[in-house]
Short mmCIF file of C-alpha atoms in Angstrom, two decimals:
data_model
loop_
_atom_site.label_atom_id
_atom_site.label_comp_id
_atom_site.label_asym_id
_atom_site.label_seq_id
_atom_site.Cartn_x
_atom_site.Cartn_y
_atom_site.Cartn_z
CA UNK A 1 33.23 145.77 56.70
CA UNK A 2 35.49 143.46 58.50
CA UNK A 3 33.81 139.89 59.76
CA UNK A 4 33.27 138.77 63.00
CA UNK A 5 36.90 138.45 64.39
CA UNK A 6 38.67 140.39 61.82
CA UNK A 7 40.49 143.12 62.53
CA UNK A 8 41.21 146.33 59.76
CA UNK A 9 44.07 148.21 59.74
CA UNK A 10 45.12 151.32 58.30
CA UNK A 11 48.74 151.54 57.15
CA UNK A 12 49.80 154.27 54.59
CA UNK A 13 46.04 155.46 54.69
CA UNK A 14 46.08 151.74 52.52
CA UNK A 15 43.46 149.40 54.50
CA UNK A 16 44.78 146.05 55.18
CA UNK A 17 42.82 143.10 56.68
CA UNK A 18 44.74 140.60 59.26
CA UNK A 19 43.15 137.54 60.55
CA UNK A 20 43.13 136.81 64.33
CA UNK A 21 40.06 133.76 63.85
CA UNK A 22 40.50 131.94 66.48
CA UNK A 23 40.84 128.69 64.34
CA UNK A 24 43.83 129.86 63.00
CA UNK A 25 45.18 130.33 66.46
CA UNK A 26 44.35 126.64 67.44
CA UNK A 27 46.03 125.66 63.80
CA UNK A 28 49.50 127.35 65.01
CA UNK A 29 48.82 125.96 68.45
CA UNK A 30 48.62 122.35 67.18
CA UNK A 31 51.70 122.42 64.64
CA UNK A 32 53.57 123.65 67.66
CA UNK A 33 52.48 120.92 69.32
CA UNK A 34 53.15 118.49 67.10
CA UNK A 35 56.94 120.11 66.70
CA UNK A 36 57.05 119.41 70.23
CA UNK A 37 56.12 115.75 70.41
CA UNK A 38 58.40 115.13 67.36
CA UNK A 39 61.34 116.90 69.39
CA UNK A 40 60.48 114.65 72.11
CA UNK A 41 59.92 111.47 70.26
CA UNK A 42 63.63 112.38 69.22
CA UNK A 43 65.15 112.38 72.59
CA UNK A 44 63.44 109.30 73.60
CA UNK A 45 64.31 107.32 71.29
CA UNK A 46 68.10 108.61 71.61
CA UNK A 47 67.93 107.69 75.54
CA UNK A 48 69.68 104.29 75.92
CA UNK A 49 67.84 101.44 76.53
CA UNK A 50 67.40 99.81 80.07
CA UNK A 51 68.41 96.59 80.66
CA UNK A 52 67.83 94.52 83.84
CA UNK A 53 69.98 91.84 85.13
CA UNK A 54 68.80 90.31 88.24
CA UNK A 55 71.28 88.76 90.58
CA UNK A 56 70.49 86.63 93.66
CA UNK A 57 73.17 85.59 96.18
CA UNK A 58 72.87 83.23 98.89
CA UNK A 59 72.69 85.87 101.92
CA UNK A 60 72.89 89.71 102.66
CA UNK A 61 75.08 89.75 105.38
CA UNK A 62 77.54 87.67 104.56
CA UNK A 63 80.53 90.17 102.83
CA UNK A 64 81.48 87.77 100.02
CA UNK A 65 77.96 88.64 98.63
CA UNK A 66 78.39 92.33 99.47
CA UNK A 67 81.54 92.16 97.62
CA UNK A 68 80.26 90.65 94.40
CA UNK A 69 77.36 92.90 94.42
CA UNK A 70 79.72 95.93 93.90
CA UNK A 71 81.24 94.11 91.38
CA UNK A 72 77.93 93.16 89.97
CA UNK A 73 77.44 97.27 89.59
CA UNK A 74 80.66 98.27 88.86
CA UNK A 75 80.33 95.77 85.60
CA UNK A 76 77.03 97.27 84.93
CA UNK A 77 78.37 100.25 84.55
CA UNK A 78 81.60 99.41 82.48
CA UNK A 79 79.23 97.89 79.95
CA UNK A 80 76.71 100.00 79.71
CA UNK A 81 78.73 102.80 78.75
CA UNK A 82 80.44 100.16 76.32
CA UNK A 83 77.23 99.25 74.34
CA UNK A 84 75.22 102.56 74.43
CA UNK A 85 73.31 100.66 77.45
CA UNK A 86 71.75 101.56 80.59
CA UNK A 87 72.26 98.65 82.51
CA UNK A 88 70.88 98.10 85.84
CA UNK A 89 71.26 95.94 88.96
CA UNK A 90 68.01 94.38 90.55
CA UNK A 91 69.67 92.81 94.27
CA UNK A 92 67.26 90.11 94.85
CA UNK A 93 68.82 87.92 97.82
CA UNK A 94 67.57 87.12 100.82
CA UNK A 95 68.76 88.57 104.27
CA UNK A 96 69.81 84.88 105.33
CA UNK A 97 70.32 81.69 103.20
CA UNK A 98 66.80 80.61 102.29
CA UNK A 99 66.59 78.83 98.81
CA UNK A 100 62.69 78.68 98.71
CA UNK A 101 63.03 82.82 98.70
CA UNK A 102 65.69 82.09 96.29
CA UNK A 103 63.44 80.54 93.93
CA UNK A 104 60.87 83.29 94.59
CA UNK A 105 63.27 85.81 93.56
CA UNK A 106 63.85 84.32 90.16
CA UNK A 107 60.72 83.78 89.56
CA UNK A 108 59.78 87.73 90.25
CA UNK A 109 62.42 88.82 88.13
CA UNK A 110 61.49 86.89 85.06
CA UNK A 111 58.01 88.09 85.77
CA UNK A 112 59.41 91.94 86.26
CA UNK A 113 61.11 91.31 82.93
CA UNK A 114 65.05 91.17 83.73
CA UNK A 115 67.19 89.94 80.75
CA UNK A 116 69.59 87.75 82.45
CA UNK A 117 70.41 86.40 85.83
CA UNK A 118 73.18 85.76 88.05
CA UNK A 119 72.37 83.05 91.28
CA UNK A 120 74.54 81.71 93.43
CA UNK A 121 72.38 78.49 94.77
CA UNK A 122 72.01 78.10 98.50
CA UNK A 123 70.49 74.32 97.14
CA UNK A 124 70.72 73.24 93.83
CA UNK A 125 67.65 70.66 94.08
CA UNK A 126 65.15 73.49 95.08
CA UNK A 127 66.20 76.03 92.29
CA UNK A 128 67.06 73.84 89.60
CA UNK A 129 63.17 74.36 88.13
CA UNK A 130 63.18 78.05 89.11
CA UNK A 131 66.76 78.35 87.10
CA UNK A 132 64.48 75.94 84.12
CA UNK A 133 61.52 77.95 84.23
CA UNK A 134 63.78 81.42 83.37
CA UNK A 135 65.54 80.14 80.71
CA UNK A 136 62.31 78.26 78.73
CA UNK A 137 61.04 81.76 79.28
CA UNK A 138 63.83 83.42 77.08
CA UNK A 139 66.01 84.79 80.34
CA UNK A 140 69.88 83.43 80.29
CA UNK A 141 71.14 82.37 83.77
CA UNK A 142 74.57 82.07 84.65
CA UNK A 143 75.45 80.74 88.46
CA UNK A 144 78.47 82.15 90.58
CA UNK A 145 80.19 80.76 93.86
CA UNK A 146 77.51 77.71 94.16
CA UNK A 147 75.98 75.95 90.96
CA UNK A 148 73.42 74.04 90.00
CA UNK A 149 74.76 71.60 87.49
CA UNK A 150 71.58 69.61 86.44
CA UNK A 151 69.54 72.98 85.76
CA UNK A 152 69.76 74.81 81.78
CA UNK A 153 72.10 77.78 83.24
CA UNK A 154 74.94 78.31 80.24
CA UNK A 155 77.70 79.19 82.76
CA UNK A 156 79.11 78.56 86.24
CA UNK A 157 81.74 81.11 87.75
CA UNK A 158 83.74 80.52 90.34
CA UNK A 159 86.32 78.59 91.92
CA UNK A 160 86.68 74.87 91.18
CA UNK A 161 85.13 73.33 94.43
CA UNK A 162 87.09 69.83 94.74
CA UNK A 163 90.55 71.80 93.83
CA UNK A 164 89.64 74.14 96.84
CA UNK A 165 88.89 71.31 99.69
CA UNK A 166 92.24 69.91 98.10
CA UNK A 167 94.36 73.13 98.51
CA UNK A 168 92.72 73.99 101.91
CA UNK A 169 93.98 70.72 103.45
CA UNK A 170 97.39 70.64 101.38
CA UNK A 171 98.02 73.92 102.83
CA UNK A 172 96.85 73.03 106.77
CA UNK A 173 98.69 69.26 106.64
CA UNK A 174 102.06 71.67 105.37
CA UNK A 175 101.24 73.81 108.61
CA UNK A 176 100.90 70.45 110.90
CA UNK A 177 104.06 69.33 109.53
CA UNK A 178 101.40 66.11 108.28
CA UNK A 179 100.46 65.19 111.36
CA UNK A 180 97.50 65.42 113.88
CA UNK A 181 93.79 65.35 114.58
CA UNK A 182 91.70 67.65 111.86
CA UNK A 183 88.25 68.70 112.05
CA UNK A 184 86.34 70.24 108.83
CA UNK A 185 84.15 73.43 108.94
CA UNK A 186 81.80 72.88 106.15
CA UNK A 187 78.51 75.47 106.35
CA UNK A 188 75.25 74.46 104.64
CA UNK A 189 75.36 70.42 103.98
CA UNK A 190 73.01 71.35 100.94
CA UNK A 191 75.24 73.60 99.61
CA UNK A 192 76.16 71.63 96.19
CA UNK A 193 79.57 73.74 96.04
CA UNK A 194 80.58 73.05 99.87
CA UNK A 195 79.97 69.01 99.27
CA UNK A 196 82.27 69.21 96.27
CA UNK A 197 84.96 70.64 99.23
CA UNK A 198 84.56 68.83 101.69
CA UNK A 199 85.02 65.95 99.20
CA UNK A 200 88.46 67.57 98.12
CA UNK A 201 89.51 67.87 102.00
CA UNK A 202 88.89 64.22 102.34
CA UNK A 203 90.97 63.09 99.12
CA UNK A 204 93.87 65.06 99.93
CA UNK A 205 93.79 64.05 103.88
CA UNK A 206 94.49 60.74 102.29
CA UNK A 207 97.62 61.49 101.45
CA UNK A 208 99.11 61.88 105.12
CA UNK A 209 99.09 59.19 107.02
CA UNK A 210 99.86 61.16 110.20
CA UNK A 211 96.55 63.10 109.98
CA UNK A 212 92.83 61.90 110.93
CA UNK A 213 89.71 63.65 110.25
CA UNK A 214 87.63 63.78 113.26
CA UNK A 215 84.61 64.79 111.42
CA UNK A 216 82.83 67.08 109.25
CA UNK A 217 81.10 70.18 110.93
CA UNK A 218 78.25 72.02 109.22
CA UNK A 219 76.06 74.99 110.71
CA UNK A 220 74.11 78.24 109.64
CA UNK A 221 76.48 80.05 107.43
CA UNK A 222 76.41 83.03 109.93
CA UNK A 223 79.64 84.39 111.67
CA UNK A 224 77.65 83.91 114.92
CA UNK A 225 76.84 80.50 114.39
CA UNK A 226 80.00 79.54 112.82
CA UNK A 227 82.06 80.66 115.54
CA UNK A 228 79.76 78.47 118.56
CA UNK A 229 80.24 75.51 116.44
CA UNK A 230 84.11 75.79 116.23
CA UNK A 231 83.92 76.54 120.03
CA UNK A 232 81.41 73.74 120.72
CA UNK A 233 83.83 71.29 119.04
CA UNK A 234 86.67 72.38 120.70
CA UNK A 235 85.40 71.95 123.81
CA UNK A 236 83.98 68.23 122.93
CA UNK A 237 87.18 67.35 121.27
CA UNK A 238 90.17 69.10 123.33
CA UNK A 239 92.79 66.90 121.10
CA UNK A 240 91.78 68.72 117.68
CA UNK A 241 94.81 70.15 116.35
CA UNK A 242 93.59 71.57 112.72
CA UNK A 243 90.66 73.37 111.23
CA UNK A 244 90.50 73.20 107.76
CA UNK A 245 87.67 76.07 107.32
CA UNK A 246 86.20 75.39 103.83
CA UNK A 247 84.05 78.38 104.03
CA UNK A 248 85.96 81.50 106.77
CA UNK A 249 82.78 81.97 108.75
CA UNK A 250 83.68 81.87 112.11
CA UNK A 251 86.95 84.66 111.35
CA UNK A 252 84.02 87.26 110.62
CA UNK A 253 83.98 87.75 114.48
CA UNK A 254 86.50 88.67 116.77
CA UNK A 255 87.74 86.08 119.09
CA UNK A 256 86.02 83.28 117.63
CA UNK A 257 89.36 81.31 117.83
CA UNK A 258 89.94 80.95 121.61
CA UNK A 259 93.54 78.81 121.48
CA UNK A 260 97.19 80.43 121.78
CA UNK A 261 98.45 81.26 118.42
CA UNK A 262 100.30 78.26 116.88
CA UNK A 263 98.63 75.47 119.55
CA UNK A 264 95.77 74.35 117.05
CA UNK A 265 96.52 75.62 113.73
CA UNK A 266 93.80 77.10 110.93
CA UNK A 267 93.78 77.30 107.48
CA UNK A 268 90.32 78.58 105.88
CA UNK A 269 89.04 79.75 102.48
CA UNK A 270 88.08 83.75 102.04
CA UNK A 271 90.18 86.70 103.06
CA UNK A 272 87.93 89.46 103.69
CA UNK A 273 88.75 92.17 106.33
CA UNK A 274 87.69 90.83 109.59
CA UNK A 275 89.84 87.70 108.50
CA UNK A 276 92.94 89.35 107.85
CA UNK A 277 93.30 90.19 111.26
CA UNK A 278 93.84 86.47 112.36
CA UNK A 279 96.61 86.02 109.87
CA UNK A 280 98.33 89.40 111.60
CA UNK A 281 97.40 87.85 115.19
CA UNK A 282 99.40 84.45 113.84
CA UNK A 283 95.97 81.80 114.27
CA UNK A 284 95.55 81.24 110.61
CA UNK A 285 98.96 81.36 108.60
CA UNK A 286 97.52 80.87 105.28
CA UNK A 287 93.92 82.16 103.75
CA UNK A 288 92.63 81.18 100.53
CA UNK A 289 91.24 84.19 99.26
CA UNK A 290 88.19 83.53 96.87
CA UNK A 291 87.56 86.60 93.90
CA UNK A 292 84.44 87.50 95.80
CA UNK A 293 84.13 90.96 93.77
CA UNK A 294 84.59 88.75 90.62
CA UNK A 295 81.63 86.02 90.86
CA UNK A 296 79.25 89.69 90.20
CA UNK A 297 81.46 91.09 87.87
CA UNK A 298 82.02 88.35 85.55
CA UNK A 299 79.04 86.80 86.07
CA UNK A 300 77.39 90.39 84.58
CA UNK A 301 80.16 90.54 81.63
CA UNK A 302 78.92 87.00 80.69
CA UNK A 303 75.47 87.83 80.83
CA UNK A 304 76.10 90.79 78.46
CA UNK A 305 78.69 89.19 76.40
CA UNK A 306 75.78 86.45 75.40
CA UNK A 307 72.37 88.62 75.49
CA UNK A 308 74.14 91.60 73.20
CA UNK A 309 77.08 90.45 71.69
CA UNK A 310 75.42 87.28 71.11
CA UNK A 311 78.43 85.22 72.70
CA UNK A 312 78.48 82.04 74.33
CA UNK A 313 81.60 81.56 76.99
CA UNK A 314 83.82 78.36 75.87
CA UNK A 315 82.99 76.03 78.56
CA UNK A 316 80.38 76.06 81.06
CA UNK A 317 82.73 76.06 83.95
CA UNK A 318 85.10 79.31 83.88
CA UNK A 319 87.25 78.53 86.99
CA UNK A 320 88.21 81.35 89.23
CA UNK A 321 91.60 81.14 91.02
CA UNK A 322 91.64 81.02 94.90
CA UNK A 323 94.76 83.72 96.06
CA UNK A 324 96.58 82.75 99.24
CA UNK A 325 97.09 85.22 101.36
CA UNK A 326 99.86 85.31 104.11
CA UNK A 327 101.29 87.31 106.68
CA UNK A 328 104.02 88.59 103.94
CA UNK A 329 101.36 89.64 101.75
CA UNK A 330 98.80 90.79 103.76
CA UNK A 331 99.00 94.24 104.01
CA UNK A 332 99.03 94.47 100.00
CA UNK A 333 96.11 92.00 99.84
CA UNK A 334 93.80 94.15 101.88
CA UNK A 335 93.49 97.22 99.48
CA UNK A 336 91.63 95.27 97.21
CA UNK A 337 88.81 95.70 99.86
CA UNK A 338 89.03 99.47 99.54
CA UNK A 339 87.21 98.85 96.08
CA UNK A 340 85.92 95.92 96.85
CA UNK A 341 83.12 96.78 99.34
CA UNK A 342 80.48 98.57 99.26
CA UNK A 343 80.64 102.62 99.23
#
């Protein structure tokens, strides 16, 4: 007789015993099982590997930061599909300029274990040991738009900071015909990158005898703010008869230049949308147009180009052209905002 849990059966009046134990059953279960995890094991380790780069403007609102965070993805993209990577973004910046949350940030995303960092430094003194701290923990940092020289970052992109105050006033003292009263719009005094400008502006002012800087104008690097301390000045100072704009805050609003066309003329650094409109209007006949998408797209291909390939860029300073814009080119110039903001 059959055991417990053994079936007989009759084939060919020939009797033929077939198992059905119940151990057997968990045997085929747990080879199955096994098949499975292998399978699995497999496609995970066929998935391409994450890799975080953590980048941390100066501001949210301000469009030159929404710019270069597009760029920042758009390069994350290009390379990961380049290197078998999948390369993410982590947007740590703070809604306005605050470098103590700046510092914070950088800290968090060594902790949350990024591979590489892009800052642009709202003030170089307060993140220098936050940009130290990172790279003694293994994490590369490269700095865009604002740097801070005296920290271990291996890179700074952007443009060259003295060459820009120069060409901003070279280009206003050609629209004054090199004479007249000047008055320089200069953002966050702390702003390492903004010093190194206004600095330029001054130099080249020497140049023209005709022309005299009234004085150097900083405020909250808000459109808002920008724009009440141009009119505030205006109003103190009636004789003012250039603005050379180091940084194009106030031309984010509409309005925020309340002379005639031609009267008081303008010459300012950045070219985004809003701006354009006040070279079509004729109050600003020359913008310097920074590569805004560039400081988070070259700042990533740097980052990648020395964590995988190993790579370390020539120089620490790769300098990033400034692009005049006029009211002949225009028109052409704004497409590159169709891919350069944010979809």
């Amino acid at each position: 007789m059959p055991g417990p849990g053994i079936e007989s059966i009759r084939v060919n009046s020939c009797p033929f015993v077939v198992n059905f134990c119940p151990i057997n059953l968990m045997k085929k279960l747990l080879l199955t099982l096994a098949a499975g995890l292998t399978v699995g094991a497999a496609l995970a380790s066929a998935a391409p590997r994450i890799m975080t780069i953590g980048v941390v403007a100066k501001s949210q609102g301000n469009p030159v930061f929404q710019a270069a965070r597009v760029g920042a993805q758009d390069a994350a993209k290009e390379l990961s599909a380049k290197h078998g990577l999948d390369i993410r973004i982590d947007w740590r910046t703070p809604n306005e300029e605050d470098a103590q949350k700046q510092a914070e940030a950088i800290e968090q995303l060594v902790l949350a274990g990024a591979e590489g960092l892009a800052v642009s430094c709202s003030d170089a003194n307060k993140l220098t040991d936050a940009i130290n701290r990172a790279v003694d923990n293994g994490v590369p940092v490269a700095t865009f738009d604002s740097d801070a020289p005296a920290s271990k970052r291996f890179v700074t992109y952007g443009v060259d900071d003295h060459s820009c105050g120069v060409q901003t006033m070279a280009e206003l003292a050609k629209a004054m015909h090199g004479k007249g009263v000047v008055a320089i719009l200069a953002g966050n005094p702390n702003a390492p990158n903004l010093q190194q400008r206004v600095q330029g502006a001054r130099d080249e002012a020497k140049k023209y005898p005709g022309i005299t800087i009234r004085d150097v104008y900083y405020h909250k690097e808000t459109p808002q703010d920008a724009a009440a301390k141009v009119e505030q000045v205006m109003q103190a100072n009636p004789d003012i008869t250039g603005w050379a704009m180091i940084g194009g805050w106030p031309l984010f609003t509409e309005n925020a230049l309340k002379w005639q066309p031609g009267t008081v003329q303008c010459v300012a650094v950045d070219a985004l949308p809003a701006q354009l409109a006040y070279i079509r209007s004729g109050h600003v006949p020359v913008l310097l147009a920074q590569q805004c998408y560039e400081w988070g797209h070259r700042s990533v291909e740097l980052l990648i180009e020395k964590i995988v390939e190993k790579k370390n860029p020539p120089a620490v300073k790769e300098v990033s052209a400034l692009v005049p814009v006029t009211k002949a080119t225009v028109d052409e110039f704004a497409k590159n905002w169709v891919k350069w903001l944010p979809r």
